[in-house]
Amino acid sequence: MASSSSLHLLVAVVLLLSTPSSAAHRRHPHAHHHKHKANVTSPSTPIHQACRAALSPDVCESVLSQLSISLPPDPSGSDVALAALSAASRGHQTARSNAQSILDAAGSDRNRSTAARNCLELLSLSDHRISAAIKALPAGALADSRTFSGAAELYQYACRAGLTKVNDTQIVVDAMAFLERLTNLTTSATAMLAALQRYGPDTSRWGPPQTERDGYWPDAAAAGSGSGGGKARKSFPRPGAPADATVCKGSECRYRSVQAAVDAAPENSTRPFVIHIKEGVYEETVRVPFEKTNLVFFGDGMGKTVITGSLSADMVGVSTYNTATVGEDHNSRLFLSPFSRAKVRDVSFNMS
Ligand SMILES: *[C@@H]1O[C@H](CO)[C@@H](O)[C@H](O)[C@H]1NC(C)=O
Ligand SMILES: *[C@@H]1O[C@H](CO)[C@@H](O)[C@H](O)[C@H]1NC(C)=O
Ligand SMILES: *[C@@H]1O[C@H](CO)[C@@H](O)[C@H](O)[C@H]1NC(C)=O
Ligand SMILES: *[C@@H]1O[C@H](CO)[C@@H](O)[C@H](O)[C@H]1NC(C)=O
Ligand SMILES: *[C@@H]1O[C@H](CO)[C@@H](O)[C@H](O)[C@H]1NC(C)=O
């Protein structure tokens, strides 16, 4: 996992998106297939197969098999992913009550109470996204579901990162261990959603995650998996597309900070809102509210457009959810979270 010291993050595509409204009326692409595909010779088999989509199949299998997950007979990949998300959702109750116990035991230790309060808030944000992922999945909005699940991971990670600063009591150590399992579970769910998107619901066709580094671009995968894409996805802007907002330090730009451009973006947008962040170093932490849908960030390239954010803006660890947070996705690429429903390309993040 990432340490909080000076990370230089090279970010390509972080999270996938499509518009919730356009996705809502796409049918589940493969719903008619799953009757005769899954191997149900033993209850662990569907999980075993689905976990092949994870970067660490063993971790995925171990985390999932420790849970009482109920799967329908002959489960599709979608069923397993949904079960993983549902288990993650239930896990938030425990994670939150752990954080509450830390807060209750904090006494006058402000570092401890800050870390616990941040966790309560971050976990609530995470839970919100898991719920959104669960809602999007049966509607066939796989890209949305994956985006939400990925965002949830990062909020969980941020909570855990804050706790590492006050991890000198057993109650905190236990809370962190639980969070690690929860994050591993969520990461597994995200990987399954990616596989679902790429290979369809037949888990026997699932394989390890791929990234755009392998030439994998989600639009192509979505089209290839037979979901038919959709107008919103096909029109996803590529680097160089006309920007809705341009950010730079000079007077030629309307926005001088990334946050200002984010603030100017419409809420609940069903079409992409492109923010071009010109070459420069932006010392800010950016918060993208949940309602700012479909933001797309393009920089001028790795090492040219650099956003720095402090992980210790307040007093202990990750202080607030509007502090930029970092995490590690299921492909082990470091990436950042503030753009929780956004796509990011060609921007470096440098956080300390
Ligand atoms: C199911 O999986 C098991 C173990 O991988 C294998 O031995 C068995 O032949 C499979 N059954 C079917 C029907 O594919
Ligand atoms: C709280 O955190 C600050 C900064 O990390 C540190 O200097 C201080 O000693 C901590 N206080 C306690 C009570 O641990
Ligand atoms: C507590 O956090 C420190 C870093 O702040 C880390 O080195 C240590 O391994 C952590 N301990 C546990 C039990 O997580
Ligand atoms: C969580 O995942 C990490 C990285 O894959 C692994 O090293 C760790 O053992 C896992 N922990 C648990 C409790 O599953
Ligand atoms: C965006 O949607 C949320 C509910 O999802 C709603 O509360 C909010 O008012 C909407 N904002 C606008 C500007 O329509």
Short mmCIF file of C-alpha atoms and ligand atoms in Angstrom, two decimals:
data_model
loop_
_atom_site.label_atom_id
_atom_site.label_comp_id
_atom_site.label_asym_id
_atom_site.label_seq_id
_atom_site.Cartn_x
_atom_site.Cartn_y
_atom_site.Cartn_z
CA MET A 1 0.00 0.00 0.00
CA ALA A 2 1.03 3.53 -0.54
CA SER A 3 2.81 5.30 2.21
CA SER A 4 1.93 8.85 2.95
CA SER A 5 5.37 10.13 2.11
CA SER A 6 5.88 11.89 -1.14
CA LEU A 7 4.21 9.86 -3.76
CA HIS A 8 4.62 10.66 -7.32
CA LEU A 9 1.61 9.30 -9.00
CA LEU A 10 1.37 8.75 -12.65
CA VAL A 11 -2.21 8.63 -13.52
CA ALA A 12 -3.68 7.50 -16.73
CA VAL A 13 -7.26 6.46 -16.82
CA VAL A 14 -8.36 6.10 -13.28
CA LEU A 15 -11.99 5.41 -13.28
CA LEU A 16 -14.41 4.63 -15.94
CA LEU A 17 -17.62 6.35 -16.44
CA SER A 18 -20.76 6.42 -18.37
CA THR A 19 -23.79 8.47 -17.72
CA PRO A 20 -26.21 6.97 -15.24
CA SER A 21 -29.19 8.17 -17.21
CA SER A 22 -28.11 6.75 -20.53
CA ALA A 23 -27.03 3.53 -18.89
CA ALA A 24 -30.32 3.07 -17.11
CA HIS A 25 -32.13 2.12 -20.25
CA ARG A 26 -29.54 -0.29 -21.54
CA ARG A 27 -30.57 -3.81 -20.84
CA HIS A 28 -28.31 -6.20 -19.09
CA PRO A 29 -26.33 -7.38 -22.07
CA HIS A 30 -25.86 -11.03 -21.22
CA ALA A 31 -28.72 -11.84 -18.93
CA HIS A 32 -29.93 -14.62 -21.20
CA HIS A 33 -26.58 -16.46 -21.20
CA HIS A 34 -25.96 -17.38 -17.66
CA LYS A 35 -28.25 -20.36 -17.25
CA HIS A 36 -25.91 -22.98 -18.64
CA LYS A 37 -22.46 -21.52 -18.20
CA ALA A 38 -21.36 -21.38 -14.58
CA ASN A 39 -19.77 -24.44 -13.00
CA VAL A 40 -21.66 -25.22 -9.85
CA THR A 41 -20.04 -28.49 -8.86
CA SER A 42 -19.04 -26.97 -5.55
CA PRO A 43 -20.13 -23.76 -3.87
CA SER A 44 -16.63 -22.38 -3.99
CA THR A 45 -16.29 -22.82 -7.71
CA PRO A 46 -18.10 -19.68 -8.84
CA ILE A 47 -16.06 -17.64 -6.37
CA HIS A 48 -12.89 -19.34 -7.51
CA GLN A 49 -13.70 -18.55 -11.11
CA ALA A 50 -14.81 -15.00 -10.43
CA CYS A 51 -11.69 -14.33 -8.39
CA ARG A 52 -9.54 -15.04 -11.41
CA ALA A 53 -10.46 -11.51 -12.38
CA ALA A 54 -8.66 -10.13 -9.34
CA LEU A 55 -5.03 -9.13 -9.32
CA SER A 56 -4.61 -11.33 -6.27
CA PRO A 57 -7.01 -14.22 -6.77
CA ASP A 58 -5.93 -15.83 -3.50
CA VAL A 59 -6.72 -12.73 -1.49
CA CYS A 60 -10.04 -12.40 -3.29
CA GLU A 61 -10.97 -16.00 -2.61
CA SER A 62 -9.88 -15.90 0.97
CA VAL A 63 -11.78 -12.69 1.73
CA LEU A 64 -14.91 -13.86 -0.05
CA SER A 65 -14.93 -17.32 1.41
CA GLN A 66 -14.78 -15.93 4.95
CA LEU A 67 -18.11 -14.26 4.38
CA SER A 68 -21.54 -15.74 4.39
CA ILE A 69 -22.36 -14.88 0.86
CA SER A 70 -25.52 -16.21 -0.62
CA LEU A 71 -25.40 -16.94 -4.30
CA PRO A 72 -28.22 -18.20 -6.45
CA PRO A 73 -27.74 -21.61 -8.05
CA ASP A 74 -25.72 -21.37 -11.23
CA PRO A 75 -24.58 -17.83 -10.49
CA SER A 76 -23.45 -15.49 -13.21
CA GLY A 77 -20.47 -13.19 -12.83
CA SER A 78 -22.94 -10.45 -12.16
CA ASP A 79 -24.40 -12.42 -9.25
CA VAL A 80 -20.96 -12.91 -7.70
CA ALA A 81 -20.04 -9.26 -8.15
CA LEU A 82 -23.34 -8.22 -6.61
CA ALA A 83 -22.79 -10.58 -3.69
CA ALA A 84 -19.33 -9.09 -3.12
CA LEU A 85 -20.71 -5.56 -3.22
CA SER A 86 -23.51 -6.48 -0.85
CA ALA A 87 -21.03 -8.00 1.57
CA ALA A 88 -18.95 -4.84 1.34
CA SER A 89 -22.04 -2.80 2.08
CA ARG A 90 -22.75 -4.85 5.20
CA GLY A 91 -19.10 -4.53 6.22
CA HIS A 92 -19.52 -0.79 6.50
CA GLN A 93 -21.68 -1.19 9.58
CA THR A 94 -18.84 -2.92 11.41
CA ALA A 95 -16.25 -0.52 10.07
CA ARG A 96 -18.31 2.43 11.25
CA SER A 97 -18.96 0.99 14.65
CA ASN A 98 -15.21 0.36 14.99
CA ALA A 99 -14.56 3.99 14.17
CA GLN A 100 -17.20 5.05 16.66
CA SER A 101 -15.49 2.96 19.35
CA ILE A 102 -12.19 4.67 18.60
CA LEU A 103 -13.90 8.02 18.91
CA ASP A 104 -15.57 7.05 22.18
CA ALA A 105 -12.25 5.90 23.61
CA ALA A 106 -10.29 8.89 22.33
CA GLY A 107 -10.87 11.06 25.38
CA SER A 108 -8.96 14.28 24.96
CA ASP A 109 -6.61 12.88 22.34
CA ARG A 110 -7.49 15.11 19.45
CA ASN A 111 -5.42 13.21 16.89
CA ARG A 112 -7.32 10.10 17.69
CA SER A 113 -10.73 11.73 17.62
CA THR A 114 -9.92 13.49 14.36
CA ALA A 115 -8.86 10.24 12.72
CA ALA A 116 -12.01 8.52 13.99
CA ARG A 117 -14.30 11.33 12.87
CA ASN A 118 -12.69 11.40 9.46
CA CYS A 119 -13.21 7.68 9.20
CA LEU A 120 -16.87 7.99 10.07
CA GLU A 121 -17.28 10.54 7.32
CA LEU A 122 -15.14 8.67 4.79
CA LEU A 123 -16.95 5.42 5.47
CA SER A 124 -20.25 7.09 4.96
CA LEU A 125 -19.02 8.38 1.59
CA SER A 126 -17.74 4.92 0.78
CA ASP A 127 -21.04 3.32 1.73
CA HIS A 128 -22.90 5.81 -0.43
CA ARG A 129 -20.80 4.73 -3.41
CA ILE A 130 -21.19 1.03 -2.71
CA SER A 131 -24.94 1.54 -2.66
CA ALA A 132 -24.71 3.37 -5.97
CA ALA A 133 -22.61 0.52 -7.39
CA ILE A 134 -25.20 -2.02 -6.24
CA LYS A 135 -27.97 0.01 -7.82
CA ALA A 136 -26.14 0.46 -11.12
CA LEU A 137 -25.19 -3.19 -11.60
CA PRO A 138 -28.60 -4.79 -12.26
CA ALA A 139 -29.40 -1.88 -14.55
CA GLY A 140 -26.45 -2.99 -16.69
CA ALA A 141 -24.58 0.24 -16.01
CA LEU A 142 -21.32 -1.59 -15.50
CA ALA A 143 -19.03 1.36 -16.01
CA ASP A 144 -20.92 3.35 -13.40
CA SER A 145 -20.91 0.47 -11.01
CA ARG A 146 -17.19 0.02 -11.41
CA THR A 147 -16.56 3.72 -10.97
CA PHE A 148 -18.51 3.80 -7.73
CA SER A 149 -16.86 0.69 -6.39
CA GLY A 150 -13.42 2.08 -7.20
CA ALA A 151 -14.26 5.34 -5.48
CA ALA A 152 -15.44 3.47 -2.40
CA GLU A 153 -12.08 1.70 -2.17
CA LEU A 154 -10.32 4.99 -2.00
CA TYR A 155 -12.45 6.37 0.77
CA GLN A 156 -11.78 3.21 2.74
CA TYR A 157 -8.12 3.57 2.04
CA ALA A 158 -8.17 7.16 3.20
CA CYS A 159 -9.79 6.12 6.46
CA ARG A 160 -7.13 3.49 7.04
CA ALA A 161 -4.35 5.91 6.13
CA GLY A 162 -5.58 8.27 8.84
CA LEU A 163 -5.67 5.50 11.41
CA THR A 164 -2.05 4.53 10.78
CA LYS A 165 -1.13 7.74 12.62
CA VAL A 166 -2.85 6.62 15.79
CA ASN A 167 -2.40 2.88 15.55
CA ASP A 168 -0.92 2.40 18.99
CA THR A 169 -3.96 0.84 20.64
CA GLN A 170 -5.46 -2.57 20.02
CA ILE A 171 -8.82 -1.11 19.10
CA VAL A 172 -7.24 0.86 16.26
CA VAL A 173 -5.14 -2.06 15.10
CA ASP A 174 -8.27 -4.25 14.98
CA ALA A 175 -10.21 -1.57 13.14
CA MET A 176 -7.43 -1.32 10.59
CA ALA A 177 -7.34 -5.08 10.07
CA PHE A 178 -11.06 -5.07 9.43
CA LEU A 179 -10.70 -2.18 7.00
CA GLU A 180 -8.02 -4.04 5.12
CA ARG A 181 -10.37 -6.95 4.56
CA LEU A 182 -13.14 -4.57 3.57
CA THR A 183 -10.89 -2.84 1.06
CA ASN A 184 -9.70 -6.17 -0.32
CA LEU A 185 -13.31 -7.21 -0.71
CA THR A 186 -14.22 -3.98 -2.44
CA THR A 187 -11.16 -4.24 -4.67
CA SER A 188 -12.22 -7.75 -5.64
CA ALA A 189 -15.70 -6.50 -6.46
CA THR A 190 -14.25 -3.74 -8.63
CA ALA A 191 -12.10 -6.26 -10.48
CA MET A 192 -15.15 -8.44 -11.08
CA LEU A 193 -17.06 -5.49 -12.44
CA ALA A 194 -14.18 -4.81 -14.80
CA ALA A 195 -14.22 -8.44 -15.93
CA LEU A 196 -17.96 -8.34 -16.37
CA GLN A 197 -17.56 -5.31 -18.54
CA ARG A 198 -14.77 -6.83 -20.54
CA TYR A 199 -15.69 -10.50 -20.83
CA GLY A 200 -19.37 -10.66 -20.03
CA PRO A 201 -21.11 -12.63 -17.26
CA ASP A 202 -19.64 -16.06 -18.01
CA THR A 203 -16.95 -16.33 -15.34
CA SER A 204 -15.23 -19.21 -17.11
CA ARG A 205 -14.01 -16.59 -19.58
CA TRP A 206 -12.70 -14.29 -16.90
CA GLY A 207 -9.02 -13.60 -16.56
CA PRO A 208 -6.64 -11.29 -14.76
CA PRO A 209 -7.25 -7.56 -14.96
CA GLN A 210 -5.82 -5.60 -17.79
CA THR A 211 -5.04 -1.97 -17.99
CA GLU A 212 -4.71 0.61 -20.68
CA ARG A 213 -0.99 -0.07 -20.44
CA ASP A 214 -1.70 -3.36 -22.17
CA GLY A 215 -3.56 -1.53 -24.84
CA TYR A 216 -6.83 -1.94 -23.04
CA TRP A 217 -9.15 0.94 -23.45
CA PRO A 218 -12.52 0.53 -21.77
CA ASP A 219 -14.57 1.86 -24.67
CA ALA A 220 -13.27 -0.84 -26.97
CA ALA A 221 -13.77 -3.47 -24.32
CA ALA A 222 -17.34 -2.39 -23.75
CA ALA A 223 -18.08 -2.60 -27.44
CA GLY A 224 -16.33 -5.95 -27.69
CA SER A 225 -18.27 -7.46 -24.83
CA GLY A 226 -21.45 -6.94 -26.75
CA SER A 227 -23.03 -4.37 -24.50
CA GLY A 228 -23.40 -2.18 -27.52
CA GLY A 229 -21.67 0.75 -25.91
CA GLY A 230 -24.15 3.53 -26.03
CA LYS A 231 -24.01 7.00 -27.38
CA ALA A 232 -22.56 8.52 -24.25
CA ARG A 233 -19.74 6.02 -24.15
CA LYS A 234 -18.92 6.23 -27.82
CA SER A 235 -18.68 9.98 -27.57
CA PHE A 236 -16.27 9.84 -24.67
CA PRO A 237 -13.81 12.63 -25.29
CA ARG A 238 -10.23 11.80 -26.13
CA PRO A 239 -7.24 13.94 -25.23
CA GLY A 240 -7.33 17.04 -27.36
CA ALA A 241 -11.12 17.21 -27.34
CA PRO A 242 -12.54 20.69 -26.91
CA ALA A 243 -12.63 21.61 -23.25
CA ASP A 244 -15.59 22.97 -21.34
CA ALA A 245 -13.24 24.58 -18.86
CA THR A 246 -9.54 25.34 -19.08
CA VAL A 247 -7.32 25.76 -16.08
CA CYS A 248 -3.96 27.49 -16.01
CA LYS A 249 -2.04 29.97 -13.95
CA GLY A 250 -2.09 32.68 -16.56
CA SER A 251 -4.71 35.29 -17.32
CA GLU A 252 -5.68 33.53 -20.54
CA CYS A 253 -7.57 30.93 -18.55
CA ARG A 254 -10.90 31.46 -16.95
CA TYR A 255 -10.03 29.11 -14.09
CA ARG A 256 -6.85 29.39 -12.09
CA SER A 257 -7.41 26.31 -9.99
CA VAL A 258 -8.72 22.85 -10.71
CA GLN A 259 -11.23 23.25 -7.91
CA ALA A 260 -12.64 26.39 -9.48
CA ALA A 261 -13.28 24.50 -12.70
CA VAL A 262 -14.86 21.64 -10.80
CA ASP A 263 -17.09 24.09 -8.96
CA ALA A 264 -18.19 25.51 -12.28
CA ALA A 265 -19.20 22.13 -13.70
CA PRO A 266 -22.90 21.31 -13.80
CA GLU A 267 -24.44 18.86 -11.37
CA ASN A 268 -25.89 15.57 -12.56
CA SER A 269 -24.54 16.11 -16.03
CA THR A 270 -25.41 13.39 -18.49
CA ARG A 271 -22.72 14.38 -20.91
CA PRO A 272 -18.98 14.63 -20.29
CA PHE A 273 -17.69 17.93 -18.96
CA VAL A 274 -14.09 18.25 -20.07
CA ILE A 275 -11.62 20.13 -17.91
CA HIS A 276 -8.28 20.79 -19.52
CA ILE A 277 -5.59 21.40 -16.94
CA LYS A 278 -2.70 23.05 -18.70
CA GLU A 279 0.93 22.46 -17.91
CA GLY A 280 1.83 23.65 -14.44
CA VAL A 281 2.02 22.69 -10.82
CA TYR A 282 -1.24 23.07 -8.94
CA GLU A 283 -0.84 23.10 -5.22
CA GLU A 284 -4.29 22.20 -4.20
CA THR A 285 -6.44 19.42 -3.02
CA VAL A 286 -9.40 18.90 -5.22
CA ARG A 287 -12.76 17.69 -4.11
CA VAL A 288 -15.27 16.45 -6.60
CA PRO A 289 -18.72 16.24 -5.03
CA PHE A 290 -20.83 13.21 -5.78
CA GLU A 291 -23.26 15.21 -7.88
CA LYS A 292 -20.54 16.43 -10.26
CA THR A 293 -21.02 13.59 -12.66
CA ASN A 294 -19.14 12.96 -15.86
CA LEU A 295 -16.14 15.15 -15.27
CA VAL A 296 -13.20 14.40 -17.52
CA PHE A 297 -9.78 15.76 -16.70
CA PHE A 298 -7.06 16.06 -19.28
CA GLY A 299 -3.64 17.32 -18.43
CA ASP A 300 -0.79 18.17 -20.76
CA GLY A 301 1.09 15.04 -19.81
CA MET A 302 2.78 13.24 -17.00
CA GLY A 303 5.20 15.53 -15.27
CA LYS A 304 3.79 18.55 -17.06
CA THR A 305 0.46 18.91 -15.38
CA VAL A 306 1.10 18.16 -11.75
CA ILE A 307 -1.35 18.37 -8.92
CA THR A 308 0.07 18.32 -5.46
CA GLY A 309 -2.06 17.74 -2.45
CA SER A 310 -1.18 17.28 1.15
CA LEU A 311 -2.24 14.16 2.91
CA SER A 312 -1.71 15.86 6.20
CA ALA A 313 -3.48 19.09 5.64
CA ASP A 314 -5.00 19.18 9.04
CA MET A 315 -3.34 17.47 11.91
CA VAL A 316 -3.35 13.79 11.51
CA GLY A 317 -3.08 11.72 8.45
CA VAL A 318 -5.85 12.21 6.01
CA SER A 319 -7.73 14.97 7.60
CA THR A 320 -10.85 15.45 5.62
CA TYR A 321 -12.50 13.92 2.64
CA ASN A 322 -11.71 16.96 0.61
CA THR A 323 -8.05 16.26 1.03
CA ALA A 324 -6.77 14.42 -1.96
CA THR A 325 -6.32 10.81 -1.19
CA VAL A 326 -4.38 8.10 -2.86
CA GLY A 327 -4.88 4.44 -3.18
CA GLU A 328 -3.87 1.49 -5.17
CA ASP A 329 -6.22 -0.10 -7.61
CA HIS A 330 -6.53 -3.73 -8.47
CA ASN A 331 -3.86 -3.35 -11.11
CA SER A 332 -1.41 -2.03 -8.55
CA ARG A 333 -1.28 1.28 -10.25
CA LEU A 334 -1.24 4.08 -7.80
CA PHE A 335 -3.99 6.47 -8.40
CA LEU A 336 -5.87 9.20 -6.71
CA SER A 337 -9.35 9.54 -5.56
CA PRO A 338 -10.64 13.04 -5.36
CA PHE A 339 -12.01 12.69 -8.82
CA SER A 340 -14.34 10.11 -7.60
CA ARG A 341 -16.67 10.02 -10.55
CA ALA A 342 -14.25 11.29 -13.09
CA LYS A 343 -11.78 10.20 -15.67
CA VAL A 344 -8.30 11.51 -15.53
CA ARG A 345 -5.57 11.41 -18.10
CA ASP A 346 -2.13 12.80 -18.44
CA VAL A 347 -1.92 14.33 -15.04
CA SER A 348 0.68 13.60 -12.40
CA PHE A 349 -0.20 13.70 -8.76
CA ASN A 350 2.43 14.41 -6.26
CA MET A 351 1.31 14.14 -2.72
CA SER A 352 3.05 14.27 0.56
C1 LIG B 1 -16.41 -27.88 -12.80
O1 LIG B 1 -15.13 -27.61 -12.25
C2 LIG B 1 -14.48 -28.77 -11.79
C3 LIG B 1 -13.20 -28.32 -11.09
O2 LIG B 1 -12.60 -27.24 -11.76
C4 LIG B 1 -14.23 -29.74 -12.95
O3 LIG B 1 -13.56 -30.88 -12.50
C5 LIG B 1 -15.55 -30.10 -13.56
O4 LIG B 1 -15.32 -30.91 -14.70
C6 LIG B 1 -16.32 -28.85 -13.97
N1 LIG B 1 -17.65 -29.25 -14.40
C7 LIG B 1 -18.23 -28.72 -15.48
C8 LIG B 1 -19.61 -29.20 -15.75
O5 LIG B 1 -17.67 -27.89 -16.20
C1 LIG B 2 -0.87 14.71 17.18
O1 LIG B 2 -0.27 14.79 15.90
C2 LIG B 2 0.74 15.78 15.82
C3 LIG B 2 1.16 15.87 14.34
O2 LIG B 2 1.27 14.61 13.76
C4 LIG B 2 1.88 15.43 16.75
O3 LIG B 2 2.88 16.41 16.67
C5 LIG B 2 1.34 15.34 18.17
O4 LIG B 2 2.35 14.91 19.04
C6 LIG B 2 0.18 14.37 18.23
N1 LIG B 2 -0.42 14.41 19.54
C7 LIG B 2 -0.65 13.31 20.24
C8 LIG B 2 -1.32 13.51 21.57
O5 LIG B 2 -0.38 12.19 19.84
C1 LIG B 3 1.19 1.57 12.52
O1 LIG B 3 1.55 2.60 11.59
C2 LIG B 3 2.92 2.65 11.28
C3 LIG B 3 3.10 3.82 10.31
O2 LIG B 3 2.55 4.99 10.79
C4 LIG B 3 3.38 1.36 10.66
O3 LIG B 3 4.77 1.41 10.44
C5 LIG B 3 3.01 0.21 11.55
O4 LIG B 3 3.30 -0.99 10.90
C6 LIG B 3 1.54 0.24 11.90
N1 LIG B 3 1.21 -0.80 12.80
C7 LIG B 3 0.15 -1.56 12.62
C8 LIG B 3 -0.08 -2.60 13.67
O5 LIG B 3 -0.60 -1.42 11.68
C1 LIG B 4 -5.31 -7.59 1.42
O1 LIG B 4 -4.67 -7.48 0.15
C2 LIG B 4 -3.27 -7.29 0.23
C3 LIG B 4 -2.74 -7.00 -1.16
O2 LIG B 4 -3.29 -7.84 -2.08
C4 LIG B 4 -2.65 -8.54 0.87
O3 LIG B 4 -1.26 -8.40 0.96
C5 LIG B 4 -3.26 -8.72 2.24
O4 LIG B 4 -2.79 -9.92 2.81
C6 LIG B 4 -4.76 -8.78 2.18
N1 LIG B 4 -5.28 -8.81 3.52
C7 LIG B 4 -6.38 -9.46 3.85
C8 LIG B 4 -6.78 -9.44 5.28
O5 LIG B 4 -7.06 -10.05 3.03
C1 LIG B 5 -28.59 16.30 -8.61
O1 LIG B 5 -29.15 15.08 -8.12
C2 LIG B 5 -29.33 15.03 -6.72
C3 LIG B 5 -29.92 13.70 -6.37
O2 LIG B 5 -29.23 12.66 -6.97
C4 LIG B 5 -30.22 16.16 -6.24
O3 LIG B 5 -30.28 16.17 -4.84
C5 LIG B 5 -29.68 17.50 -6.73
O4 LIG B 5 -30.60 18.52 -6.39
C6 LIG B 5 -29.48 17.47 -8.23
N1 LIG B 5 -28.90 18.75 -8.65
C7 LIG B 5 -29.36 19.43 -9.69
C8 LIG B 5 -28.69 20.73 -9.97
O5 LIG B 5 -30.25 19.02 -10.39
#
